[in-house]
PDB file of C-alpha atoms and ligand atoms in Angstrom:
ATOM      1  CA  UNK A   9      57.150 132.858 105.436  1.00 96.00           C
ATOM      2  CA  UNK A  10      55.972 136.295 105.405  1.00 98.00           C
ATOM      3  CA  UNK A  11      57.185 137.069 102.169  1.00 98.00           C
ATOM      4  CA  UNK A  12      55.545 135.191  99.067  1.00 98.00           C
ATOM      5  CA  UNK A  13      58.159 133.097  97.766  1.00 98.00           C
ATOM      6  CA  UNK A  14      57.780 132.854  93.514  1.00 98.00           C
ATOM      7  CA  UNK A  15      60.283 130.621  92.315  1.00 98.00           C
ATOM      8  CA  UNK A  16      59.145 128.857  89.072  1.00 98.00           C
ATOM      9  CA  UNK A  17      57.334 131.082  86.153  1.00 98.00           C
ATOM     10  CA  UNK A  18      53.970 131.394  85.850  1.00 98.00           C
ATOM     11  CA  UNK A  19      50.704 133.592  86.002  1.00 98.00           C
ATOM     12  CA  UNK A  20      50.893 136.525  88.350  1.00 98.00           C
ATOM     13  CA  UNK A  21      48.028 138.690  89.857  1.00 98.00           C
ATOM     14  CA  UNK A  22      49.310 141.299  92.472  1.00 98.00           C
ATOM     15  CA  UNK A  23      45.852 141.709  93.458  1.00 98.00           C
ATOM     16  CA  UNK A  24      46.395 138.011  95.289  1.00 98.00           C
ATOM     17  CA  UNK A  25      48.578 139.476  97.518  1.00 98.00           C
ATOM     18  CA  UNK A  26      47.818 142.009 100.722  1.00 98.00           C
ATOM     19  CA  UNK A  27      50.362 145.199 100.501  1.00 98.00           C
ATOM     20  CA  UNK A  28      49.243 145.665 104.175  1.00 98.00           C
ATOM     21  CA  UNK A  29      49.624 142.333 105.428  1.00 98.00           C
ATOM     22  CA  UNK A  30      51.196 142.141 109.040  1.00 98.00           C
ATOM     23  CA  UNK A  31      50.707 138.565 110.073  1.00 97.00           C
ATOM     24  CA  UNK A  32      49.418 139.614 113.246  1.00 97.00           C
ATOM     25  CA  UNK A  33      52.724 140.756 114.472  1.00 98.00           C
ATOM     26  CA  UNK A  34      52.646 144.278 116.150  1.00 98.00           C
ATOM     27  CA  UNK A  35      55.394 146.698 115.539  1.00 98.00           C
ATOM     28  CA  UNK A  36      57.611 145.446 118.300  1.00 98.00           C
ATOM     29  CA  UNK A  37      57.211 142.230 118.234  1.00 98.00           C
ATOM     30  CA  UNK A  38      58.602 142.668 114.508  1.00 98.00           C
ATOM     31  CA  UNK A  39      61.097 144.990 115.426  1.00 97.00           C
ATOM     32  CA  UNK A  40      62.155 142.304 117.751  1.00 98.00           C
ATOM     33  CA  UNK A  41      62.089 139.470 115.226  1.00 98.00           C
ATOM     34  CA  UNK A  42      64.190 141.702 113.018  1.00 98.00           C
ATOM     35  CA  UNK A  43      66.631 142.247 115.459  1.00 97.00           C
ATOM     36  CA  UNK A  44      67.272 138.467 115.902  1.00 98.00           C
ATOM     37  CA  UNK A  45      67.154 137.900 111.863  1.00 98.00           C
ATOM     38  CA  UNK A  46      69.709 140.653 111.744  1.00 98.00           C
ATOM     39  CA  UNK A  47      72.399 138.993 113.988  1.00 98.00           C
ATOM     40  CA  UNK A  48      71.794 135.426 112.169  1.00 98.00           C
ATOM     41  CA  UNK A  49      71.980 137.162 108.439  1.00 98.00           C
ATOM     42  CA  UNK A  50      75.295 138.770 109.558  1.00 98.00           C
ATOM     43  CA  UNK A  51      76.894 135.519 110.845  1.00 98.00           C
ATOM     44  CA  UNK A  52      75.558 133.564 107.379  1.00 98.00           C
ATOM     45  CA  UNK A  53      77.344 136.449 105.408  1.00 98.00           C
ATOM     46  CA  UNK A  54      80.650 136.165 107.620  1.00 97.00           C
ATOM     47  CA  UNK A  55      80.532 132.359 107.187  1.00 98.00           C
ATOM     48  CA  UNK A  56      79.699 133.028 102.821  1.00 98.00           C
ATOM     49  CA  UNK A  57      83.103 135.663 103.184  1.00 97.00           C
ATOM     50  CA  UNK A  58      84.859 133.180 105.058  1.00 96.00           C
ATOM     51  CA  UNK A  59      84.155 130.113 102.773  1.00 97.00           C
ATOM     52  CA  UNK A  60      84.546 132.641  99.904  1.00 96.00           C
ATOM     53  CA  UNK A  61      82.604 129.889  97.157  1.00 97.00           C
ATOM     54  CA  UNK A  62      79.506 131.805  96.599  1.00 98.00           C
ATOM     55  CA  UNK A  63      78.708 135.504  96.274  1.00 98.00           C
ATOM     56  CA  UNK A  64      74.941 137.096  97.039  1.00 98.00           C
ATOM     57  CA  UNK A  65      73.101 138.954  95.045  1.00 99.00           C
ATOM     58  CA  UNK A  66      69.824 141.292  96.199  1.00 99.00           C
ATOM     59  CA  UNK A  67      67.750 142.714  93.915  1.00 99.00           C
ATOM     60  CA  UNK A  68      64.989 145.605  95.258  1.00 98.00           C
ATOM     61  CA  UNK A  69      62.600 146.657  92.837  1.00 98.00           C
ATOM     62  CA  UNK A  70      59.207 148.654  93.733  1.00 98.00           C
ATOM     63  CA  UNK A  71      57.078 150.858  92.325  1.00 97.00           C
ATOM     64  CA  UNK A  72      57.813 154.785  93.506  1.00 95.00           C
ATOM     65  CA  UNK A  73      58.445 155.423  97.548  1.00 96.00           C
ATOM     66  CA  UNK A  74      57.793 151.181  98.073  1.00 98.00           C
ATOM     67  CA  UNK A  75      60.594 151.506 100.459  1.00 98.00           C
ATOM     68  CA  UNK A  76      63.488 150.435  98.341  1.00 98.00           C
ATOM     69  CA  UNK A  77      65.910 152.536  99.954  1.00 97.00           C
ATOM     70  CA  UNK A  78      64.836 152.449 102.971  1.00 98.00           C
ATOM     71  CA  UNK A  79      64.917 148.263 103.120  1.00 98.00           C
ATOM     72  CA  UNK A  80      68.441 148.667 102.273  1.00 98.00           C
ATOM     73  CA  UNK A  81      69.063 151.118 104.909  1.00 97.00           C
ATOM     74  CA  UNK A  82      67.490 149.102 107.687  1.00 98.00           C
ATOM     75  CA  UNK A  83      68.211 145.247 106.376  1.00 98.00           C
ATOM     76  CA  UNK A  84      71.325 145.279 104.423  1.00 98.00           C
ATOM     77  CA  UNK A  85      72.569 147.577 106.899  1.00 97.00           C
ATOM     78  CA  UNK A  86      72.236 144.516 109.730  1.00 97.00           C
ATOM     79  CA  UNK A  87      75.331 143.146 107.646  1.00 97.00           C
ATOM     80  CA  UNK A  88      78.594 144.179 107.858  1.00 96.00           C
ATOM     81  CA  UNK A  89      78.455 146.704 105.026  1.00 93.00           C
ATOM     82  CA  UNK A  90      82.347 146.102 104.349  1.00 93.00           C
ATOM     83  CA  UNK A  91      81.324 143.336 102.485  1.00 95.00           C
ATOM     84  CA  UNK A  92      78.627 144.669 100.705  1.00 97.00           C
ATOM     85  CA  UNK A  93      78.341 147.225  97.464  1.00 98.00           C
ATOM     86  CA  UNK A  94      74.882 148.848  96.932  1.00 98.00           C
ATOM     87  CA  UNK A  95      74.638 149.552  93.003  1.00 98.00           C
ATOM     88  CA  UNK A  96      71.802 152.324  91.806  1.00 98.00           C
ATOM     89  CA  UNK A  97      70.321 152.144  88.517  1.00 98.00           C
ATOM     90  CA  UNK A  98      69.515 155.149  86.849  1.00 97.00           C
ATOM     91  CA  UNK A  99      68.437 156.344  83.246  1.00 97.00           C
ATOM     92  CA  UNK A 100      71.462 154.608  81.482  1.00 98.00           C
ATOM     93  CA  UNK A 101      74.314 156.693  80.456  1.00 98.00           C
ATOM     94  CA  UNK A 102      74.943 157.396  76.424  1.00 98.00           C
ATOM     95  CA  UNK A 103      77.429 155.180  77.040  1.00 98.00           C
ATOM     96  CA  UNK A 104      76.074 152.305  78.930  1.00 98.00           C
ATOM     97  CA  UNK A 105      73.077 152.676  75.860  1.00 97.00           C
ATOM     98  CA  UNK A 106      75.593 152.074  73.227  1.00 98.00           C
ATOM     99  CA  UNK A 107      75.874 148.604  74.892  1.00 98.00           C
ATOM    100  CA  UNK A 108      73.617 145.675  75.371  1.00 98.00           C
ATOM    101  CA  UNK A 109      71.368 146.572  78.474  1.00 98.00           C
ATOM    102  CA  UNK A 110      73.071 143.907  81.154  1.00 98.00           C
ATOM    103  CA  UNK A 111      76.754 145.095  80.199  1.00 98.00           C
ATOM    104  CA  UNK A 112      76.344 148.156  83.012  1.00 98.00           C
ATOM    105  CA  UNK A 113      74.153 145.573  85.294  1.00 98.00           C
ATOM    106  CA  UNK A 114      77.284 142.716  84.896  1.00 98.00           C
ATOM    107  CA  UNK A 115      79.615 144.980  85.771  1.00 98.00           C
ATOM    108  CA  UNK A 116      78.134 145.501  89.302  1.00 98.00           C
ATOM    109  CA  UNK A 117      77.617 141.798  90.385  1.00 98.00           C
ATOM    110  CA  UNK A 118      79.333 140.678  93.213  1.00 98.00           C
ATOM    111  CA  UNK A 119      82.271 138.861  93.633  1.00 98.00           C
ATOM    112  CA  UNK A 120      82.370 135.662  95.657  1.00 98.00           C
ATOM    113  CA  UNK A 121      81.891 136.135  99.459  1.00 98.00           C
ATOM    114  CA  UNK A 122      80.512 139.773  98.608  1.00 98.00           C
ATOM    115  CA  UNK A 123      77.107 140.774  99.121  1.00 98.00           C
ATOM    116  CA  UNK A 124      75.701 143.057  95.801  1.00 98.00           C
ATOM    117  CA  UNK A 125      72.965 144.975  96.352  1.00 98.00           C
ATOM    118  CA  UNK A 126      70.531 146.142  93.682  1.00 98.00           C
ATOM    119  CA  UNK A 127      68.662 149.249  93.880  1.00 98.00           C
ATOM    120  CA  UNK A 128      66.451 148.902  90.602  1.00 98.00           C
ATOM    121  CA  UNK A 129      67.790 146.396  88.510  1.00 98.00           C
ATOM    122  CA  UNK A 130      67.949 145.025  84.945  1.00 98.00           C
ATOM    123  CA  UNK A 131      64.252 144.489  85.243  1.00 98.00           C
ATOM    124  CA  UNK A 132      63.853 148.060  84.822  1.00 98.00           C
ATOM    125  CA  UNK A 133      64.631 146.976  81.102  1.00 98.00           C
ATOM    126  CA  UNK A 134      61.136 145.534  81.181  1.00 98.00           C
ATOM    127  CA  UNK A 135      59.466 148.043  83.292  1.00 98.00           C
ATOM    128  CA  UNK A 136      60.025 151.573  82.972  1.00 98.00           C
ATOM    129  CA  UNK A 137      61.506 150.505  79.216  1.00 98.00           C
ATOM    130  CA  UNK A 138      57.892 148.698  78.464  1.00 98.00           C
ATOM    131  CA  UNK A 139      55.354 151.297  80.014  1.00 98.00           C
ATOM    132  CA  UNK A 140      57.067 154.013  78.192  1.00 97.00           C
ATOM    133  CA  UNK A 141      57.708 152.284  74.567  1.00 97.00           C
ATOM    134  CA  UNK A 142      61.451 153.574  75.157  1.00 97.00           C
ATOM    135  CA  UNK A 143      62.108 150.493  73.332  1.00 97.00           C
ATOM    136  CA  UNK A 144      59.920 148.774  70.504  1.00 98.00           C
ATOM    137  CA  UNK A 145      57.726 145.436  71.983  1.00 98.00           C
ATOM    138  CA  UNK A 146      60.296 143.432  70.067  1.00 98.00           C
ATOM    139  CA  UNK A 147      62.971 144.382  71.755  1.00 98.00           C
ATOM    140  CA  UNK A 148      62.126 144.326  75.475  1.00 98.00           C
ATOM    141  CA  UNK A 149      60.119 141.260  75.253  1.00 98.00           C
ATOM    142  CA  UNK A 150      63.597 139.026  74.524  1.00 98.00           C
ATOM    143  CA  UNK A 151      64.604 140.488  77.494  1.00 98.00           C
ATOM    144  CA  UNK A 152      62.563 138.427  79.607  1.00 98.00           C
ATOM    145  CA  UNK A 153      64.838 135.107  77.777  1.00 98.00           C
ATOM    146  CA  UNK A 154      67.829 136.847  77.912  1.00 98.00           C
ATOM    147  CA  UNK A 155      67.433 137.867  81.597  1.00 98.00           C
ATOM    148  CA  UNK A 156      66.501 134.261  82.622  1.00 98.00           C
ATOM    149  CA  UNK A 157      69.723 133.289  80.746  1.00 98.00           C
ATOM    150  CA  UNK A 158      71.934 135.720  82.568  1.00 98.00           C
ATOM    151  CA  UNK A 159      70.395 134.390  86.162  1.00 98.00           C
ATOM    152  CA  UNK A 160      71.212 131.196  85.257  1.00 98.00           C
ATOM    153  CA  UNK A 161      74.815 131.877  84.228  1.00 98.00           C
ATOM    154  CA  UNK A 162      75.487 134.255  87.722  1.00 98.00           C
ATOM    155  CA  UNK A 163      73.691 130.495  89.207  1.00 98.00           C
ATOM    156  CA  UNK A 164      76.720 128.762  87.371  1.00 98.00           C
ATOM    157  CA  UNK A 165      79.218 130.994  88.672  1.00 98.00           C
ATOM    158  CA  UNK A 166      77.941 130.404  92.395  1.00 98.00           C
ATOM    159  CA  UNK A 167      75.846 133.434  92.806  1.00 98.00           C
ATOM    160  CA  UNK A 168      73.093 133.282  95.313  1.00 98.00           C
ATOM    161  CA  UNK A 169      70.452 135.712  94.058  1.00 99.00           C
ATOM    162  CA  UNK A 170      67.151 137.333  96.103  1.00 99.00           C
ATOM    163  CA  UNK A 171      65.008 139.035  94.176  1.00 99.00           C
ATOM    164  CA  UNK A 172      62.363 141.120  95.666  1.00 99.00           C
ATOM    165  CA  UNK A 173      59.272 143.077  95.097  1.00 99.00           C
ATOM    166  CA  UNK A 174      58.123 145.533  97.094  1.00 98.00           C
ATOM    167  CA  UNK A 175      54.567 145.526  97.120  1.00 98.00           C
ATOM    168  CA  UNK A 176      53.073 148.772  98.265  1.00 98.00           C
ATOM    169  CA  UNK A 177      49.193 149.783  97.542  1.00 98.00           C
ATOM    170  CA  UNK A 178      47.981 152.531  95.733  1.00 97.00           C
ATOM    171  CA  UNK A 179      46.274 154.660  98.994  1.00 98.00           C
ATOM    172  CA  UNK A 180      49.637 154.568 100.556  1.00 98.00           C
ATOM    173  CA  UNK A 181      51.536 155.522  97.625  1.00 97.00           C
ATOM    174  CA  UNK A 182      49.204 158.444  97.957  1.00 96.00           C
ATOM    175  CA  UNK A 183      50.255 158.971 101.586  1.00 96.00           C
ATOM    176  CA  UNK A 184      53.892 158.767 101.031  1.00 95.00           C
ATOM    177  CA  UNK A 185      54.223 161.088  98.214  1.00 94.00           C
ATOM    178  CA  UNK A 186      52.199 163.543 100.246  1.00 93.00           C
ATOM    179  CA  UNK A 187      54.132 163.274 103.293  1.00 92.00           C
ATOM    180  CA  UNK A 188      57.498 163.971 101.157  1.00 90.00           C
ATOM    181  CA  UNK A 189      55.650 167.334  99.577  1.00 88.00           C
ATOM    182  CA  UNK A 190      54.298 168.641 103.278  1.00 89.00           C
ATOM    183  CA  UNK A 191      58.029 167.758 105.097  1.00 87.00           C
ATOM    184  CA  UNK A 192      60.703 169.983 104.380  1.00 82.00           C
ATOM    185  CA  UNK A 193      62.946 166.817 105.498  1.00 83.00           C
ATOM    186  CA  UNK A 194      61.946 164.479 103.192  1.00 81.00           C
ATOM    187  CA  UNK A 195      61.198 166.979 100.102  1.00 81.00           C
ATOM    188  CA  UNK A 196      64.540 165.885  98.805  1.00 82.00           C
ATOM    189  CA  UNK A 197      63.056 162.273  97.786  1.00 80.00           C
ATOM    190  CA  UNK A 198      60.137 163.905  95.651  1.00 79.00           C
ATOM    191  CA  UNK A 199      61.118 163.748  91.998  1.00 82.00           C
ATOM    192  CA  UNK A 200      58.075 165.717  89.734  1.00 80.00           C
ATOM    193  CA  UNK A 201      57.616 162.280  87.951  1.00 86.00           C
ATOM    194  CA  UNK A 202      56.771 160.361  90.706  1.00 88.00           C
ATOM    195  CA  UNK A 203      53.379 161.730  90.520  1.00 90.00           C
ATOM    196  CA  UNK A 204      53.404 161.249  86.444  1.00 90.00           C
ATOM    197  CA  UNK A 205      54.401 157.616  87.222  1.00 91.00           C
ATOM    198  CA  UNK A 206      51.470 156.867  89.464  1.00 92.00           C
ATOM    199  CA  UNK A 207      49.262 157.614  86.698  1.00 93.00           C
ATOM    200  CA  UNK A 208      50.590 154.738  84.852  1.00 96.00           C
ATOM    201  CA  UNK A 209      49.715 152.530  87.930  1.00 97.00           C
ATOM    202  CA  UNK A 210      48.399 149.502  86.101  1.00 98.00           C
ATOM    203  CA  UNK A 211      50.724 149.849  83.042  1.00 98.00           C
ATOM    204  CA  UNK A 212      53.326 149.289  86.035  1.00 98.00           C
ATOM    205  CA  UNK A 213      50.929 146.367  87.821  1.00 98.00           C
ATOM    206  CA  UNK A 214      51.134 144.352  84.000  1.00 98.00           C
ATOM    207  CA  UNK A 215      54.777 145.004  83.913  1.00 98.00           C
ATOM    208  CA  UNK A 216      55.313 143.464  87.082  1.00 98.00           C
ATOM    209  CA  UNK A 217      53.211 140.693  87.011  1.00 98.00           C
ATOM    210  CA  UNK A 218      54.940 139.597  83.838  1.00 98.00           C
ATOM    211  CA  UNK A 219      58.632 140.289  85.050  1.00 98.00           C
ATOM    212  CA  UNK A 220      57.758 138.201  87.949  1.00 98.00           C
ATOM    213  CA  UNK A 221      56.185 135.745  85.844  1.00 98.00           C
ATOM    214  CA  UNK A 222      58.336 135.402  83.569  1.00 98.00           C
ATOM    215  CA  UNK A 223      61.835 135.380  85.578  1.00 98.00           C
ATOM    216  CA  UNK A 224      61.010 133.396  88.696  1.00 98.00           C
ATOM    217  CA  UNK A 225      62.892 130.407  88.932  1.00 98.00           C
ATOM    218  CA  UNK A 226      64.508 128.440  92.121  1.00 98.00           C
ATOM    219  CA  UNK A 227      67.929 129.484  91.759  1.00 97.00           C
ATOM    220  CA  UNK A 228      66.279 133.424  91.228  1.00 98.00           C
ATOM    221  CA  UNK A 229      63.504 133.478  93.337  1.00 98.00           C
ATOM    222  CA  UNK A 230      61.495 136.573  93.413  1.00 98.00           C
ATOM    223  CA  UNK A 231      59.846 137.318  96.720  1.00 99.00           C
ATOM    224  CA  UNK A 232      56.643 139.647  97.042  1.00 98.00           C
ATOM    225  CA  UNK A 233      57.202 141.970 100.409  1.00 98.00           C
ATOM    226  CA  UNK A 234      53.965 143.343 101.960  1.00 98.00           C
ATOM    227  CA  UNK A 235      55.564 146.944 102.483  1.00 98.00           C
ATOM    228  CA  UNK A 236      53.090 149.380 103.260  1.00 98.00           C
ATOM    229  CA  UNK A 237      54.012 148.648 107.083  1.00 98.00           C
ATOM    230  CA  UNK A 238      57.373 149.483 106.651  1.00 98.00           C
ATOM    231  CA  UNK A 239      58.553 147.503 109.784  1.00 98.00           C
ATOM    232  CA  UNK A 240      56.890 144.593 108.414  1.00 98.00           C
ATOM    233  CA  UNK A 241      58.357 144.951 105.331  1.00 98.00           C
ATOM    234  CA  UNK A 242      61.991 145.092 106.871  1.00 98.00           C
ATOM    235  CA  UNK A 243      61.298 142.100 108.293  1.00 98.00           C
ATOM    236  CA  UNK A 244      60.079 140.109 105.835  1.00 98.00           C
ATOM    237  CA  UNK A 245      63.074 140.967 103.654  1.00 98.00           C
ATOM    238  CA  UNK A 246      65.492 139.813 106.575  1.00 98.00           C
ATOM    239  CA  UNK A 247      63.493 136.687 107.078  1.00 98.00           C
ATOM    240  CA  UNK A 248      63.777 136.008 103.087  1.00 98.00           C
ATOM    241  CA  UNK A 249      67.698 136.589 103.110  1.00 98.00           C
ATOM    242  CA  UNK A 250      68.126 134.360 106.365  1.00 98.00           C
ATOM    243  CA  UNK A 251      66.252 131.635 104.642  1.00 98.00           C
ATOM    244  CA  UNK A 252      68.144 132.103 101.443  1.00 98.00           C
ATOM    245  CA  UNK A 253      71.324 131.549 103.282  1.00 98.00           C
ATOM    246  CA  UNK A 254      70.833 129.079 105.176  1.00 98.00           C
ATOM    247  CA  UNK A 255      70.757 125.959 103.537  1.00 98.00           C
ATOM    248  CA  UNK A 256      74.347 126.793 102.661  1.00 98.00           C
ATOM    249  CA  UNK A 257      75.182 127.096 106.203  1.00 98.00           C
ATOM    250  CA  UNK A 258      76.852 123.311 106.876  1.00 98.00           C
ATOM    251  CA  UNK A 259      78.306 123.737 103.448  1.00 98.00           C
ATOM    252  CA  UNK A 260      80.383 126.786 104.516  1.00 98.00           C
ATOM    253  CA  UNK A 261      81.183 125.676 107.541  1.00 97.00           C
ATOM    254  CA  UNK A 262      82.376 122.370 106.357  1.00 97.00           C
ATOM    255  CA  UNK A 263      84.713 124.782 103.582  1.00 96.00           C
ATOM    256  CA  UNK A 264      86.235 126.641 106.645  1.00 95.00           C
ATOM    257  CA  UNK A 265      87.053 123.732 109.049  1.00 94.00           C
ATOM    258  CA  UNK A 266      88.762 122.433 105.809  1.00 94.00           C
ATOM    259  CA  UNK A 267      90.737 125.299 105.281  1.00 91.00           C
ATOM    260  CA  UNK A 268      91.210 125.755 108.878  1.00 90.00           C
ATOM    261  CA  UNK A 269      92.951 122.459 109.431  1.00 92.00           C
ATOM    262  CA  UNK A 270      95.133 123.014 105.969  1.00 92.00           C
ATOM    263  CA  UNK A 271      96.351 126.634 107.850  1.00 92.00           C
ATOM    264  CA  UNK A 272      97.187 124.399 110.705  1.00 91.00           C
ATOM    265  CA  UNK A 273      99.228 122.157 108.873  1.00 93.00           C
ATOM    266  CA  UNK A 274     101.115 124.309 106.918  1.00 93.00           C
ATOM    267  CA  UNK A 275     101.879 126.012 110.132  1.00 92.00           C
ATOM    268  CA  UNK A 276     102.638 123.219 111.813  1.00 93.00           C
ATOM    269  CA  UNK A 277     105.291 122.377 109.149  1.00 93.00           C
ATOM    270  CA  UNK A 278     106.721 125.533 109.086  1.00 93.00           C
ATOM    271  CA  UNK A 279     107.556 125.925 113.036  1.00 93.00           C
ATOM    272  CA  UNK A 280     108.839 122.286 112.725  1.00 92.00           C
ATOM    273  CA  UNK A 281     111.243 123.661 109.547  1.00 93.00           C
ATOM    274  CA  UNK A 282     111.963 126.266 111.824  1.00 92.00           C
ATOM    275  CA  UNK A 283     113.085 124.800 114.662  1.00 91.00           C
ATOM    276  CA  UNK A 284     115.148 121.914 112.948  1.00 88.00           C
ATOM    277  CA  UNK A 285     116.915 124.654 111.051  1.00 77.00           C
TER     278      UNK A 285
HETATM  279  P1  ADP B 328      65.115 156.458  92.658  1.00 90.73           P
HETATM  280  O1  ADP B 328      63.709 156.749  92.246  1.00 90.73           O
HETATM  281  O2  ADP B 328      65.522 155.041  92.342  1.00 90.73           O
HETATM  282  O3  ADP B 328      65.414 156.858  94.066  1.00 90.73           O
HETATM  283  P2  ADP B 328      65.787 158.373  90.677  1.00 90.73           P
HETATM  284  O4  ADP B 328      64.703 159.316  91.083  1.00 90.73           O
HETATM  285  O5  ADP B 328      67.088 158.947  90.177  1.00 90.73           O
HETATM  286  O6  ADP B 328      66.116 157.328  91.807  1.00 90.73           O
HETATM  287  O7  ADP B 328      65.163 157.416  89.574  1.00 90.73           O
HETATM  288  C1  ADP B 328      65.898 156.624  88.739  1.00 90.73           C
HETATM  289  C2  ADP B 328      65.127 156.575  87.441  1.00 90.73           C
HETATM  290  O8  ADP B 328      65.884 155.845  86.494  1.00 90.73           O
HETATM  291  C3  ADP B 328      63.794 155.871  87.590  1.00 90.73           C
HETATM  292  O9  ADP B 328      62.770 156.672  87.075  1.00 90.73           O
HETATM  293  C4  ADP B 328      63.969 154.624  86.735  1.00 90.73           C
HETATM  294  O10 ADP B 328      62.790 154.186  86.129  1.00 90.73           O
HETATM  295  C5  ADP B 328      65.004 155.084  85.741  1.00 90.73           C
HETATM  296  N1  ADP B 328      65.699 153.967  85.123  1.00 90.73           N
HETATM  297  C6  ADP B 328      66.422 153.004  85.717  1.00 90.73           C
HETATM  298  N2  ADP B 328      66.856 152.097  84.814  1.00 90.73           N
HETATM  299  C7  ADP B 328      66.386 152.508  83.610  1.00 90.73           C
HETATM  300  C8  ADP B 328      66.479 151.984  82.294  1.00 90.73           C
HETATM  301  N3  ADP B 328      67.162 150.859  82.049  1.00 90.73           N
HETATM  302  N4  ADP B 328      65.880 152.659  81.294  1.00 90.73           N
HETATM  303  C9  ADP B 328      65.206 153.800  81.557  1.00 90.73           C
HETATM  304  N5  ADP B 328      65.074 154.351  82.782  1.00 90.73           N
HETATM  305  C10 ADP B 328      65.651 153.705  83.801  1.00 90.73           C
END
């Protein structure tokens, strides 16, 4: 898999993993491999709306310009995006502060045969929360528990959940946040503290490596996306979902030829009722 798959807690180092690995794979090839991802994740999400039993859940987070909207853009955009709601997470409103710190990320989960997508997350709660000391240490570290918890009760409720990191290095962080100050086009994406945030670059790296630590499990996988190719990235994200998904395929299947055959009956019985009356 070209992603790293984490999906039981434990000790992370990002420095184990390559941000600029490619597996060998040349642009097109993987622009070609994405293509035929793309056209098996949308028939697994069809088959999840059809069945209508389980609901997925995507979570993107990334350090600044890792490619999180981008991913969306270019993967979640393979799906049919009728079925799919992208949520943002920003500074929390006064209101959603006044509340515990998953009420605002609850509300946006999806409902079954819907794809949610997360653009930042409630692990922000125990990023940007933890490098900053919005919170004190007591506080965001039973986060980590109560996040774990809440996975496990979106498991119960039949939500399939993707969680993933993208894993960009520090020279082409450098690149991209150049390239958005030279290009008029692309200015727009600068925010002033994305260069403040780099400076906190290993604050961040700690942060991560215990959020993905910490909250990998098998029903809440976190996968770690080589992104600073940002083809390869895409790809690795699609290959991720279809894997994700596809276990669940014969299940689904099984749930529609089911309800397929109950249609036909009742229809059956009601041209019959017809006819004889
Ligand atoms: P993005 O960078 O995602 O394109 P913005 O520039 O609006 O969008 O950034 C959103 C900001 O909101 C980020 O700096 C992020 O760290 C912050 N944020 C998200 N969730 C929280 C949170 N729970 N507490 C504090 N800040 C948060």
């Amino acid at each position: 898999m070209y992603a790293k798959r984490l999906d039981k807690p434990g000790k992370v180092k990002l420095s184990d993993y390559d941000p600029g690995e490619h597996a060998k794979l040349k642009k097109e090839q993987g622009e070609e491999k994405l293509a035929e991802l793309g056209a098996e994740l949308a028939a697994l999400q069809e088959l999840m709306y059809g069945a209508g039993q389980h609901a997925l859940l995507v979570v993107f987070q990334g350090r600044d310009t890792s490619g999180k909207d981008g991913v969306i853009n270019k993967v979640i955009g393979l799906m049919n995006t009728m079925g799919c709601s992208v949520s943002s997470f920003k500074v929390p409103t006064e209101l959603e502060r006044d509340h515990d710190f998953l009420w605002r990320i609850h509300a946006r989960t999806p409902a079954k045969g819907e794809v949610g997508v997360f653009n930042r997350s409630h692990y922000e709660d125990v990023l940007v929360v933890r490098v900053h000391n919005l919170m004190p240490e007591s506080v965001w570290r039973a986060r980590y528990a109560h996040i774990v918890h809440f996975e496990e009760l979106l498991r119960d409720a039949g939500v399939i959940i993707a969680k993933f990191y993208l894993h960009i290095s520090k020279d082409e962080q450098e690149k991209r946040l150049l390239a958005r100050e030279a290009e008029p086009k692309k200015a727009w994406k600068l925010s002033p503290g994305d260069w403040k945030e780099r400076g906190y670059w290993d604050d961040y790296t700690q942060a991560y490596e215990d959020a993905l630590g910490k909250c990998a499990a098998p029903h809440a996988p976190w996968f770690i996306v080589p992104s600073d190719h940002k083809w390869f990235r895409n790809l690795a994200v699609a290959e991720a979902l279809v894997e994700t998904l596809r276990p669940y395929r014969a299940e689904w299947e099984a749930r529609l030829a089911a309800v397929g055959a109950e249609q036909k009956t009742a229809l059956q019985k009601m041209r019959s009722e017809a006819a004889s009356g």
